Amino acid sequence: MANLLSSAPIHASLPDCFVFPPDQRPPASSQAVSLPVIDLSRGRDEVRRAVLDAGKELGFFQVVNHGVSAEAIRDMEAVCAEFFRLPAEEKAAFYSEDTDKPNRLFSSTTYELGDEKYWRDCLRLACGSPVGDTKNNWPDKPKKLREVVEKFVEPTRGVGMELLRLLCEGMGLRPDYFEGDLTGGNVIINVNHYPPCPAPGLTLGLPPHCDRNLITLLLQSTVPGLQVSYKGDWINVESVPNAFVVNFGHLLEIATNGVLKSIEHRAMTNAALARTSVATFIMPAADIPIGPAEELVGEGNPPRYRTVTFDEFMRVYKTVGARRESVEKAFKL
């Protein structure tokens, strides 16, 4: 618990272990590039084209009018911020550095093999579908946390599944291609908390990485911090009220034979304000083989990735790190 950044009321200086070399924290581009904002209430043909086009062009986009109520979003943001304001002793029982625990509170983990730590605390929750008894393994404080998370995660998973159906339709796959075991693992919620940082120019909230799952939906907070890799630069992601930022994980890139790409992104810190974001990850079942869809392989378009189970993928991912080049090299044919 001594490592938990949010337990200290004020950080007067940045410990050396959080300082990244300059070449690992290049500044964001000054170019004005905005992620597409897609209104999911529009006609299906229009939405399908917009989702696929944005996915191919940027690998990131935002969605609004998605069906998750503003109240559910507001309550989720509020209860997550309240959790990190709890006294340290009330969070202590949930703190763990055991990476195999599905539900835990942790801090300052490193993605790569260097000694640098990043400026983040994280509450990770595993959610069954339906949630059912899995919520009994979540923290019981704040009092409404379990109820609020359950009301948020069920419809949010529904948005992710609908986006996968739209992508399938656009790529010529049957709409239910990702139903069942391919999305049958627990939904994982990462509540990322970035306290005010005394030297934001020297560190990172999260280093550049690609996600390991199929599809991610992020409530990114009104406080800016998310940056996305774009044509060799880093671009800032603007906050859109009640929107989800959507991106694809490595497993979706494998399943679509590279039609859709997993794009690197990172989180920056700031000196004035705490930032709390909520990432929802849709995962496959552990022992299910995942490889390029047969419909996306043919003459002149051979398989680009080998077939792996999610368990095997995670073992390799933890070994090589989360950078796009390393993961791609490990699974490309």
mmCIF file of C-alpha atoms in Angstrom:
data_model
loop_
_atom_site.group_PDB
_atom_site.id
_atom_site.type_symbol
_atom_site.label_atom_id
_atom_site.label_comp_id
_atom_site.label_asym_id
_atom_site.label_seq_id
_atom_site.Cartn_x
_atom_site.Cartn_y
_atom_site.Cartn_z
ATOM 1 C CA MET A 1 0.000 0.000 0.000
ATOM 2 C CA ALA A 2 2.983 2.313 0.391
ATOM 3 C CA ASN A 3 3.164 2.348 -3.410
ATOM 4 C CA LEU A 4 -0.370 3.681 -3.853
ATOM 5 C CA LEU A 5 -0.030 7.165 -5.336
ATOM 6 C CA SER A 6 -3.510 8.268 -4.335
ATOM 7 C CA SER A 7 -2.754 7.641 -0.650
ATOM 8 C CA ALA A 8 -0.421 10.641 -0.472
ATOM 9 C CA PRO A 9 -2.283 13.975 -0.283
ATOM 10 C CA ILE A 10 0.439 15.967 -2.066
ATOM 11 C CA HIS A 11 3.409 14.882 -4.139
ATOM 12 C CA ALA A 12 6.021 17.590 -3.739
ATOM 13 C CA SER A 13 8.530 16.063 -6.136
ATOM 14 C CA LEU A 14 8.757 13.256 -8.673
ATOM 15 C CA PRO A 15 10.767 10.210 -7.520
ATOM 16 C CA ASP A 16 13.534 9.229 -9.912
ATOM 17 C CA CYS A 17 11.904 5.862 -10.652
ATOM 18 C CA PHE A 18 9.066 7.668 -12.453
ATOM 19 C CA VAL A 19 11.338 9.665 -14.783
ATOM 20 C CA PHE A 20 11.316 8.315 -18.341
ATOM 21 C CA PRO A 21 14.185 8.966 -20.794
ATOM 22 C CA PRO A 22 13.350 11.825 -23.196
ATOM 23 C CA ASP A 23 13.139 9.484 -26.203
ATOM 24 C CA GLN A 24 10.359 7.538 -24.451
ATOM 25 C CA ARG A 25 8.176 10.586 -23.836
ATOM 26 C CA PRO A 26 8.123 12.582 -27.100
ATOM 27 C CA PRO A 27 5.718 15.529 -27.066
ATOM 28 C CA ALA A 28 2.356 15.418 -28.789
ATOM 29 C CA SER A 29 1.973 16.817 -32.274
ATOM 30 C CA SER A 30 0.636 20.330 -32.664
ATOM 31 C CA GLN A 31 -1.479 19.263 -35.647
ATOM 32 C CA ALA A 32 -5.228 19.374 -35.141
ATOM 33 C CA VAL A 33 -6.462 15.821 -35.690
ATOM 34 C CA SER A 34 -9.770 14.844 -34.120
ATOM 35 C CA LEU A 35 -11.089 11.342 -33.709
ATOM 36 C CA PRO A 36 -14.324 10.721 -35.628
ATOM 37 C CA VAL A 37 -17.422 11.016 -33.427
ATOM 38 C CA ILE A 38 -20.038 8.513 -34.595
ATOM 39 C CA ASP A 39 -23.704 8.853 -33.673
ATOM 40 C CA LEU A 40 -24.974 5.305 -33.177
ATOM 41 C CA SER A 41 -28.591 6.456 -33.410
ATOM 42 C CA ARG A 42 -28.246 7.152 -37.145
ATOM 43 C CA GLY A 43 -29.249 4.679 -39.869
ATOM 44 C CA ARG A 44 -27.538 1.291 -39.721
ATOM 45 C CA ASP A 45 -25.914 1.543 -43.164
ATOM 46 C CA GLU A 46 -24.448 4.946 -42.320
ATOM 47 C CA VAL A 47 -23.196 3.816 -38.922
ATOM 48 C CA ARG A 48 -21.700 0.610 -40.348
ATOM 49 C CA ARG A 49 -19.701 2.557 -42.938
ATOM 50 C CA ALA A 50 -18.574 5.149 -40.407
ATOM 51 C CA VAL A 51 -17.402 2.564 -37.872
ATOM 52 C CA LEU A 52 -15.475 0.521 -40.441
ATOM 53 C CA ASP A 53 -13.935 3.577 -42.109
ATOM 54 C CA ALA A 54 -12.817 5.051 -38.790
ATOM 55 C CA GLY A 55 -11.513 1.681 -37.655
ATOM 56 C CA LYS A 56 -9.399 1.266 -40.788
ATOM 57 C CA GLU A 57 -8.151 4.862 -40.904
ATOM 58 C CA LEU A 58 -7.341 5.597 -37.264
ATOM 59 C CA GLY A 59 -8.100 2.482 -35.232
ATOM 60 C CA PHE A 60 -9.756 4.849 -32.752
ATOM 61 C CA PHE A 61 -13.084 6.675 -32.760
ATOM 62 C CA GLN A 62 -15.720 7.978 -30.357
ATOM 63 C CA VAL A 63 -19.361 6.958 -30.159
ATOM 64 C CA VAL A 64 -22.348 8.896 -28.814
ATOM 65 C CA ASN A 65 -26.053 8.044 -28.461
ATOM 66 C CA HIS A 66 -24.911 4.514 -27.721
ATOM 67 C CA GLY A 67 -27.664 3.504 -25.312
ATOM 68 C CA VAL A 68 -25.776 3.647 -22.009
ATOM 69 C CA SER A 69 -27.666 6.246 -20.002
ATOM 70 C CA ALA A 70 -26.082 9.502 -18.918
ATOM 71 C CA GLU A 71 -27.089 8.576 -15.362
ATOM 72 C CA ALA A 72 -25.204 5.251 -15.511
ATOM 73 C CA ILE A 73 -22.123 7.053 -16.837
ATOM 74 C CA ARG A 74 -22.350 9.837 -14.266
ATOM 75 C CA ASP A 75 -22.803 7.372 -11.399
ATOM 76 C CA MET A 76 -19.877 5.246 -12.605
ATOM 77 C CA GLU A 77 -17.542 8.213 -12.831
ATOM 78 C CA ALA A 78 -18.635 9.452 -9.407
ATOM 79 C CA VAL A 79 -18.285 6.147 -7.544
ATOM 80 C CA CYS A 80 -14.872 5.450 -9.095
ATOM 81 C CA ALA A 81 -13.566 8.869 -8.089
ATOM 82 C CA GLU A 82 -15.013 8.293 -4.615
ATOM 83 C CA PHE A 83 -13.189 4.961 -4.328
ATOM 84 C CA PHE A 84 -9.800 6.614 -4.805
ATOM 85 C CA ARG A 85 -10.679 9.236 -2.183
ATOM 86 C CA LEU A 86 -11.226 6.557 0.455
ATOM 87 C CA PRO A 87 -8.705 6.468 3.325
ATOM 88 C CA ALA A 88 -5.784 4.146 2.626
ATOM 89 C CA GLU A 89 -6.822 1.727 5.358
ATOM 90 C CA GLU A 90 -10.220 1.184 3.684
ATOM 91 C CA LYS A 91 -8.533 0.172 0.412
ATOM 92 C CA ALA A 92 -5.722 -1.885 1.958
ATOM 93 C CA ALA A 93 -7.512 -5.237 1.894
ATOM 94 C CA PHE A 94 -8.005 -5.001 -1.859
ATOM 95 C CA TYR A 95 -4.409 -4.020 -2.703
ATOM 96 C CA SER A 96 -2.322 -6.726 -4.377
ATOM 97 C CA GLU A 97 0.748 -6.989 -6.594
ATOM 98 C CA ASP A 98 -0.254 -10.498 -7.707
ATOM 99 C CA THR A 99 -0.873 -10.067 -11.450
ATOM 100 C CA ASP A 100 -2.875 -13.298 -11.581
ATOM 101 C CA LYS A 101 -5.605 -11.948 -9.295
ATOM 102 C CA PRO A 102 -8.625 -10.946 -11.395
ATOM 103 C CA ASN A 103 -9.834 -8.337 -8.893
ATOM 104 C CA ARG A 104 -7.297 -6.052 -7.250
ATOM 105 C CA LEU A 105 -6.025 -2.561 -6.577
ATOM 106 C CA PHE A 106 -2.461 -1.884 -7.638
ATOM 107 C CA SER A 107 -0.057 0.880 -8.576
ATOM 108 C CA SER A 108 3.016 1.781 -10.597
ATOM 109 C CA THR A 109 3.439 -1.471 -12.493
ATOM 110 C CA THR A 110 5.883 -1.463 -15.404
ATOM 111 C CA TYR A 111 5.010 -2.630 -18.915
ATOM 112 C CA GLU A 112 8.551 -2.982 -20.185
ATOM 113 C CA LEU A 113 11.783 -4.360 -18.803
ATOM 114 C CA GLY A 114 13.203 -1.027 -17.638
ATOM 115 C CA ASP A 115 12.989 0.328 -14.114
ATOM 116 C CA GLU A 116 10.634 3.229 -14.877
ATOM 117 C CA LYS A 117 7.240 3.263 -13.211
ATOM 118 C CA TYR A 118 4.232 5.115 -14.487
ATOM 119 C CA TRP A 119 2.024 7.571 -12.658
ATOM 120 C CA ARG A 120 -1.154 5.544 -12.185
ATOM 121 C CA ASP A 121 -3.187 3.667 -9.603
ATOM 122 C CA CYS A 122 -5.608 1.087 -10.976
ATOM 123 C CA LEU A 123 -8.668 -0.730 -9.687
ATOM 124 C CA ARG A 124 -9.244 -3.854 -11.796
ATOM 125 C CA LEU A 125 -12.560 -5.720 -11.683
ATOM 126 C CA ALA A 126 -13.516 -8.947 -13.462
ATOM 127 C CA CYS A 127 -17.169 -9.060 -14.489
ATOM 128 C CA GLY A 128 -19.046 -12.152 -15.605
ATOM 129 C CA SER A 129 -21.778 -11.846 -18.217
ATOM 130 C CA PRO A 130 -24.255 -11.549 -16.665
ATOM 131 C CA VAL A 131 -22.428 -10.121 -13.664
ATOM 132 C CA GLY A 132 -24.126 -12.448 -11.182
ATOM 133 C CA ASP A 133 -22.008 -13.529 -8.234
ATOM 134 C CA THR A 134 -18.765 -12.058 -9.615
ATOM 135 C CA LYS A 135 -19.683 -8.728 -8.028
ATOM 136 C CA ASN A 136 -19.248 -10.322 -4.583
ATOM 137 C CA ASN A 137 -15.499 -10.265 -5.269
ATOM 138 C CA TRP A 138 -15.465 -6.480 -5.764
ATOM 139 C CA PRO A 139 -14.785 -3.913 -3.012
ATOM 140 C CA ASP A 140 -17.747 -3.245 -0.725
ATOM 141 C CA LYS A 141 -16.816 0.434 -0.372
ATOM 142 C CA PRO A 142 -18.034 2.893 -1.440
ATOM 143 C CA LYS A 143 -21.417 1.492 -0.485
ATOM 144 C CA LYS A 144 -22.937 1.785 -3.980
ATOM 145 C CA LEU A 145 -19.897 0.601 -5.957
ATOM 146 C CA ARG A 146 -21.154 -2.911 -6.723
ATOM 147 C CA GLU A 147 -24.616 -1.744 -7.732
ATOM 148 C CA VAL A 148 -23.287 1.092 -9.899
ATOM 149 C CA VAL A 149 -20.664 -1.024 -11.674
ATOM 150 C CA GLU A 150 -23.215 -3.733 -12.469
ATOM 151 C CA LYS A 151 -25.629 -1.193 -13.959
ATOM 152 C CA PHE A 152 -22.794 0.248 -16.036
ATOM 153 C CA VAL A 153 -20.977 -2.850 -17.298
ATOM 154 C CA GLU A 154 -23.957 -4.755 -18.709
ATOM 155 C CA PRO A 155 -25.087 -2.082 -21.219
ATOM 156 C CA THR A 156 -21.494 -1.086 -21.967
ATOM 157 C CA ARG A 157 -20.694 -4.658 -22.986
ATOM 158 C CA GLY A 158 -23.800 -4.484 -25.163
ATOM 159 C CA VAL A 159 -22.382 -1.461 -26.991
ATOM 160 C CA GLY A 160 -19.140 -3.325 -27.611
ATOM 161 C CA MET A 161 -20.981 -6.355 -28.975
ATOM 162 C CA GLU A 162 -23.063 -4.173 -31.287
ATOM 163 C CA LEU A 163 -19.902 -2.510 -32.619
ATOM 164 C CA LEU A 164 -18.429 -5.953 -33.312
ATOM 165 C CA ARG A 165 -21.599 -6.906 -35.204
ATOM 166 C CA LEU A 166 -21.370 -3.729 -37.294
ATOM 167 C CA LEU A 167 -17.711 -4.393 -38.078
ATOM 168 C CA CYS A 168 -18.532 -7.970 -39.093
ATOM 169 C CA GLU A 169 -21.248 -6.785 -41.452
ATOM 170 C CA GLY A 170 -18.863 -4.270 -43.003
ATOM 171 C CA MET A 171 -16.094 -6.848 -43.513
ATOM 172 C CA GLY A 172 -18.320 -9.583 -44.924
ATOM 173 C CA LEU A 173 -18.342 -11.805 -41.839
ATOM 174 C CA ARG A 174 -21.557 -13.197 -40.440
ATOM 175 C CA PRO A 175 -22.895 -10.689 -37.892
ATOM 176 C CA ASP A 176 -22.630 -13.099 -34.963
ATOM 177 C CA TYR A 177 -19.024 -14.140 -35.728
ATOM 178 C CA PHE A 178 -17.811 -12.824 -32.361
ATOM 179 C CA GLU A 179 -20.741 -14.148 -30.334
ATOM 180 C CA GLY A 180 -20.150 -17.013 -27.916
ATOM 181 C CA ASP A 181 -16.692 -18.114 -26.823
ATOM 182 C CA LEU A 182 -14.803 -15.444 -28.781
ATOM 183 C CA THR A 183 -16.288 -12.892 -26.389
ATOM 184 C CA GLY A 184 -17.059 -15.353 -23.608
ATOM 185 C CA GLY A 185 -14.401 -14.338 -21.109
ATOM 186 C CA ASN A 186 -14.933 -11.971 -18.226
ATOM 187 C CA VAL A 187 -15.383 -8.333 -19.091
ATOM 188 C CA ILE A 188 -12.510 -6.506 -17.414
ATOM 189 C CA ILE A 189 -12.944 -3.011 -15.978
ATOM 190 C CA ASN A 190 -9.816 -0.961 -15.367
ATOM 191 C CA VAL A 191 -10.446 2.185 -13.351
ATOM 192 C CA ASN A 192 -7.280 4.204 -13.974
ATOM 193 C CA HIS A 193 -6.529 6.999 -11.537
ATOM 194 C CA TYR A 194 -3.817 9.553 -12.308
ATOM 195 C CA PRO A 195 -3.186 11.878 -9.337
ATOM 196 C CA PRO A 196 -1.788 15.375 -9.932
ATOM 197 C CA CYS A 197 1.861 14.977 -10.888
ATOM 198 C CA PRO A 198 4.622 17.358 -9.722
ATOM 199 C CA ALA A 199 6.560 17.023 -13.008
ATOM 200 C CA PRO A 200 4.209 15.900 -15.787
ATOM 201 C CA GLY A 201 6.791 16.589 -18.500
ATOM 202 C CA LEU A 202 9.116 13.915 -17.123
ATOM 203 C CA THR A 203 6.830 10.925 -16.747
ATOM 204 C CA LEU A 204 3.836 9.110 -18.229
ATOM 205 C CA GLY A 205 0.538 7.929 -16.814
ATOM 206 C CA LEU A 206 0.741 4.929 -19.133
ATOM 207 C CA PRO A 207 3.519 4.288 -21.653
ATOM 208 C CA PRO A 208 2.781 3.560 -25.325
ATOM 209 C CA HIS A 209 0.978 0.245 -25.634
ATOM 210 C CA CYS A 210 -1.649 -1.690 -27.565
ATOM 211 C CA ASP A 211 -4.536 -3.444 -25.848
ATOM 212 C CA ARG A 212 -4.546 -7.222 -25.530
ATOM 213 C CA ASN A 213 -8.266 -7.883 -25.932
ATOM 214 C CA LEU A 214 -10.811 -7.648 -28.774
ATOM 215 C CA ILE A 215 -12.365 -4.216 -28.303
ATOM 216 C CA THR A 216 -12.078 -1.488 -25.651
ATOM 217 C CA LEU A 217 -14.593 1.176 -24.634
ATOM 218 C CA LEU A 218 -13.170 4.041 -22.566
ATOM 219 C CA LEU A 219 -14.805 6.740 -20.492
ATOM 220 C CA GLN A 220 -11.848 9.042 -20.718
ATOM 221 C CA SER A 221 -12.787 11.787 -18.194
ATOM 222 C CA THR A 222 -13.258 15.491 -18.776
ATOM 223 C CA VAL A 223 -9.610 15.978 -17.805
ATOM 224 C CA PRO A 224 -7.444 15.500 -20.921
ATOM 225 C CA GLY A 225 -4.667 12.938 -20.996
ATOM 226 C CA LEU A 226 -5.261 10.258 -23.638
ATOM 227 C CA GLN A 227 -3.003 10.428 -26.704
ATOM 228 C CA VAL A 228 -3.096 8.207 -29.798
ATOM 229 C CA SER A 229 -0.350 7.339 -32.256
ATOM 230 C CA TYR A 230 -1.077 8.779 -35.699
ATOM 231 C CA LYS A 231 1.323 8.810 -38.650
ATOM 232 C CA GLY A 232 4.396 8.878 -36.453
ATOM 233 C CA ASP A 233 3.087 11.544 -34.067
ATOM 234 C CA TRP A 234 0.988 11.619 -30.910
ATOM 235 C CA ILE A 235 -2.394 13.351 -31.075
ATOM 236 C CA ASN A 236 -4.539 14.480 -28.143
ATOM 237 C CA VAL A 237 -8.005 12.974 -27.801
ATOM 238 C CA GLU A 238 -10.654 15.564 -27.065
ATOM 239 C CA SER A 239 -13.226 14.858 -24.381
ATOM 240 C CA VAL A 240 -16.799 14.489 -25.688
ATOM 241 C CA PRO A 241 -19.593 14.406 -23.064
ATOM 242 C CA ASN A 242 -21.058 10.925 -22.459
ATOM 243 C CA ALA A 243 -18.973 9.408 -25.279
ATOM 244 C CA PHE A 244 -17.001 6.198 -25.341
ATOM 245 C CA VAL A 245 -13.580 6.210 -26.969
ATOM 246 C CA VAL A 246 -13.352 2.930 -28.902
ATOM 247 C CA ASN A 247 -10.230 1.078 -30.015
ATOM 248 C CA PHE A 248 -9.249 -2.422 -31.079
ATOM 249 C CA GLY A 249 -7.009 -4.913 -29.309
ATOM 250 C CA HIS A 250 -4.377 -7.218 -30.781
ATOM 251 C CA LEU A 251 -6.815 -10.131 -30.810
ATOM 252 C CA LEU A 252 -9.207 -8.302 -33.135
ATOM 253 C CA GLU A 253 -6.299 -7.543 -35.466
ATOM 254 C CA ILE A 254 -5.456 -11.267 -35.536
ATOM 255 C CA ALA A 255 -9.089 -12.311 -36.054
ATOM 256 C CA THR A 256 -9.549 -9.850 -38.951
ATOM 257 C CA ASN A 257 -6.204 -10.798 -40.531
ATOM 258 C CA GLY A 258 -4.995 -7.227 -40.193
ATOM 259 C CA VAL A 259 -8.030 -5.505 -41.744
ATOM 260 C CA LEU A 260 -8.404 -3.735 -38.395
ATOM 261 C CA LYS A 261 -5.320 -2.637 -36.479
ATOM 262 C CA SER A 262 -4.499 -2.306 -32.808
ATOM 263 C CA ILE A 263 -3.058 1.195 -32.410
ATOM 264 C CA GLU A 264 -0.648 2.368 -29.743
ATOM 265 C CA HIS A 265 -1.842 4.927 -27.221
ATOM 266 C CA ARG A 266 -0.569 6.431 -23.983
ATOM 267 C CA ALA A 267 -1.767 8.485 -21.008
ATOM 268 C CA MET A 268 -0.208 11.774 -19.965
ATOM 269 C CA THR A 269 -0.316 13.422 -16.544
ATOM 270 C CA ASN A 270 -0.892 16.989 -15.422
ATOM 271 C CA ALA A 271 0.089 19.041 -12.405
ATOM 272 C CA ALA A 272 -3.274 20.498 -11.433
ATOM 273 C CA LEU A 273 -6.015 17.897 -11.642
ATOM 274 C CA ALA A 274 -6.538 14.227 -10.887
ATOM 275 C CA ARG A 275 -7.866 12.220 -13.812
ATOM 276 C CA THR A 276 -9.933 9.035 -13.502
ATOM 277 C CA SER A 277 -10.837 7.011 -16.594
ATOM 278 C CA VAL A 278 -12.808 3.777 -16.943
ATOM 279 C CA ALA A 279 -11.758 1.208 -19.552
ATOM 280 C CA THR A 280 -14.024 -1.726 -20.419
ATOM 281 C CA PHE A 281 -12.270 -4.650 -22.137
ATOM 282 C CA ILE A 282 -14.194 -7.397 -23.956
ATOM 283 C CA MET A 283 -12.243 -10.652 -23.783
ATOM 284 C CA PRO A 284 -12.437 -14.163 -25.248
ATOM 285 C CA ALA A 285 -12.612 -17.315 -23.179
ATOM 286 C CA ALA A 286 -9.166 -18.479 -22.069
ATOM 287 C CA ASP A 287 -8.815 -21.690 -24.091
ATOM 288 C CA ILE A 288 -10.470 -20.637 -27.348
ATOM 289 C CA PRO A 289 -8.277 -20.612 -30.500
ATOM 290 C CA ILE A 290 -8.160 -17.230 -32.221
ATOM 291 C CA GLY A 291 -6.859 -16.888 -35.756
ATOM 292 C CA PRO A 292 -7.674 -15.091 -39.007
ATOM 293 C CA ALA A 293 -11.289 -15.584 -40.060
ATOM 294 C CA GLU A 294 -11.553 -17.931 -43.063
ATOM 295 C CA GLU A 295 -13.648 -15.351 -44.924
ATOM 296 C CA LEU A 296 -10.759 -12.865 -44.756
ATOM 297 C CA VAL A 297 -8.143 -15.274 -46.104
ATOM 298 C CA GLY A 298 -7.806 -16.373 -49.721
ATOM 299 C CA GLU A 299 -5.780 -16.255 -52.899
ATOM 300 C CA GLY A 300 -3.514 -13.241 -52.743
ATOM 301 C CA ASN A 301 -4.394 -12.667 -49.101
ATOM 302 C CA PRO A 302 -2.761 -15.399 -47.003
ATOM 303 C CA PRO A 303 -3.040 -15.614 -43.209
ATOM 304 C CA ARG A 304 -0.809 -12.959 -41.637
ATOM 305 C CA TYR A 305 -1.008 -14.266 -38.069
ATOM 306 C CA ARG A 306 -0.803 -17.654 -36.445
ATOM 307 C CA THR A 307 -3.716 -19.078 -34.484
ATOM 308 C CA VAL A 308 -3.334 -18.878 -30.697
ATOM 309 C CA THR A 309 -5.425 -19.391 -27.607
ATOM 310 C CA PHE A 310 -6.000 -16.406 -25.353
ATOM 311 C CA ASP A 311 -3.962 -18.113 -22.627
ATOM 312 C CA GLU A 312 -0.987 -18.509 -24.974
ATOM 313 C CA PHE A 313 -1.394 -14.961 -26.236
ATOM 314 C CA MET A 314 -1.273 -13.600 -22.687
ATOM 315 C CA ARG A 315 1.844 -15.588 -21.815
ATOM 316 C CA VAL A 316 3.655 -14.113 -24.803
ATOM 317 C CA TYR A 317 2.219 -10.624 -24.220
ATOM 318 C CA LYS A 318 3.554 -10.575 -20.662
ATOM 319 C CA THR A 319 6.978 -11.680 -21.925
ATOM 320 C CA VAL A 320 7.522 -9.353 -24.890
ATOM 321 C CA GLY A 321 5.701 -6.281 -23.540
ATOM 322 C CA ALA A 322 2.796 -4.278 -24.928
ATOM 323 C CA ARG A 323 4.481 -2.334 -27.735
ATOM 324 C CA ARG A 324 2.917 -2.959 -31.116
ATOM 325 C CA GLU A 325 6.113 -3.999 -32.888
ATOM 326 C CA SER A 326 7.005 -6.618 -30.267
ATOM 327 C CA VAL A 327 3.580 -8.235 -30.155
ATOM 328 C CA GLU A 328 3.168 -8.188 -33.922
ATOM 329 C CA LYS A 329 6.559 -9.854 -34.380
ATOM 330 C CA ALA A 330 5.597 -12.605 -31.915
ATOM 331 C CA PHE A 331 2.428 -13.615 -33.780
ATOM 332 C CA LYS A 332 2.986 -12.733 -37.447
ATOM 333 C CA LEU A 333 3.598 -15.563 -39.894
#
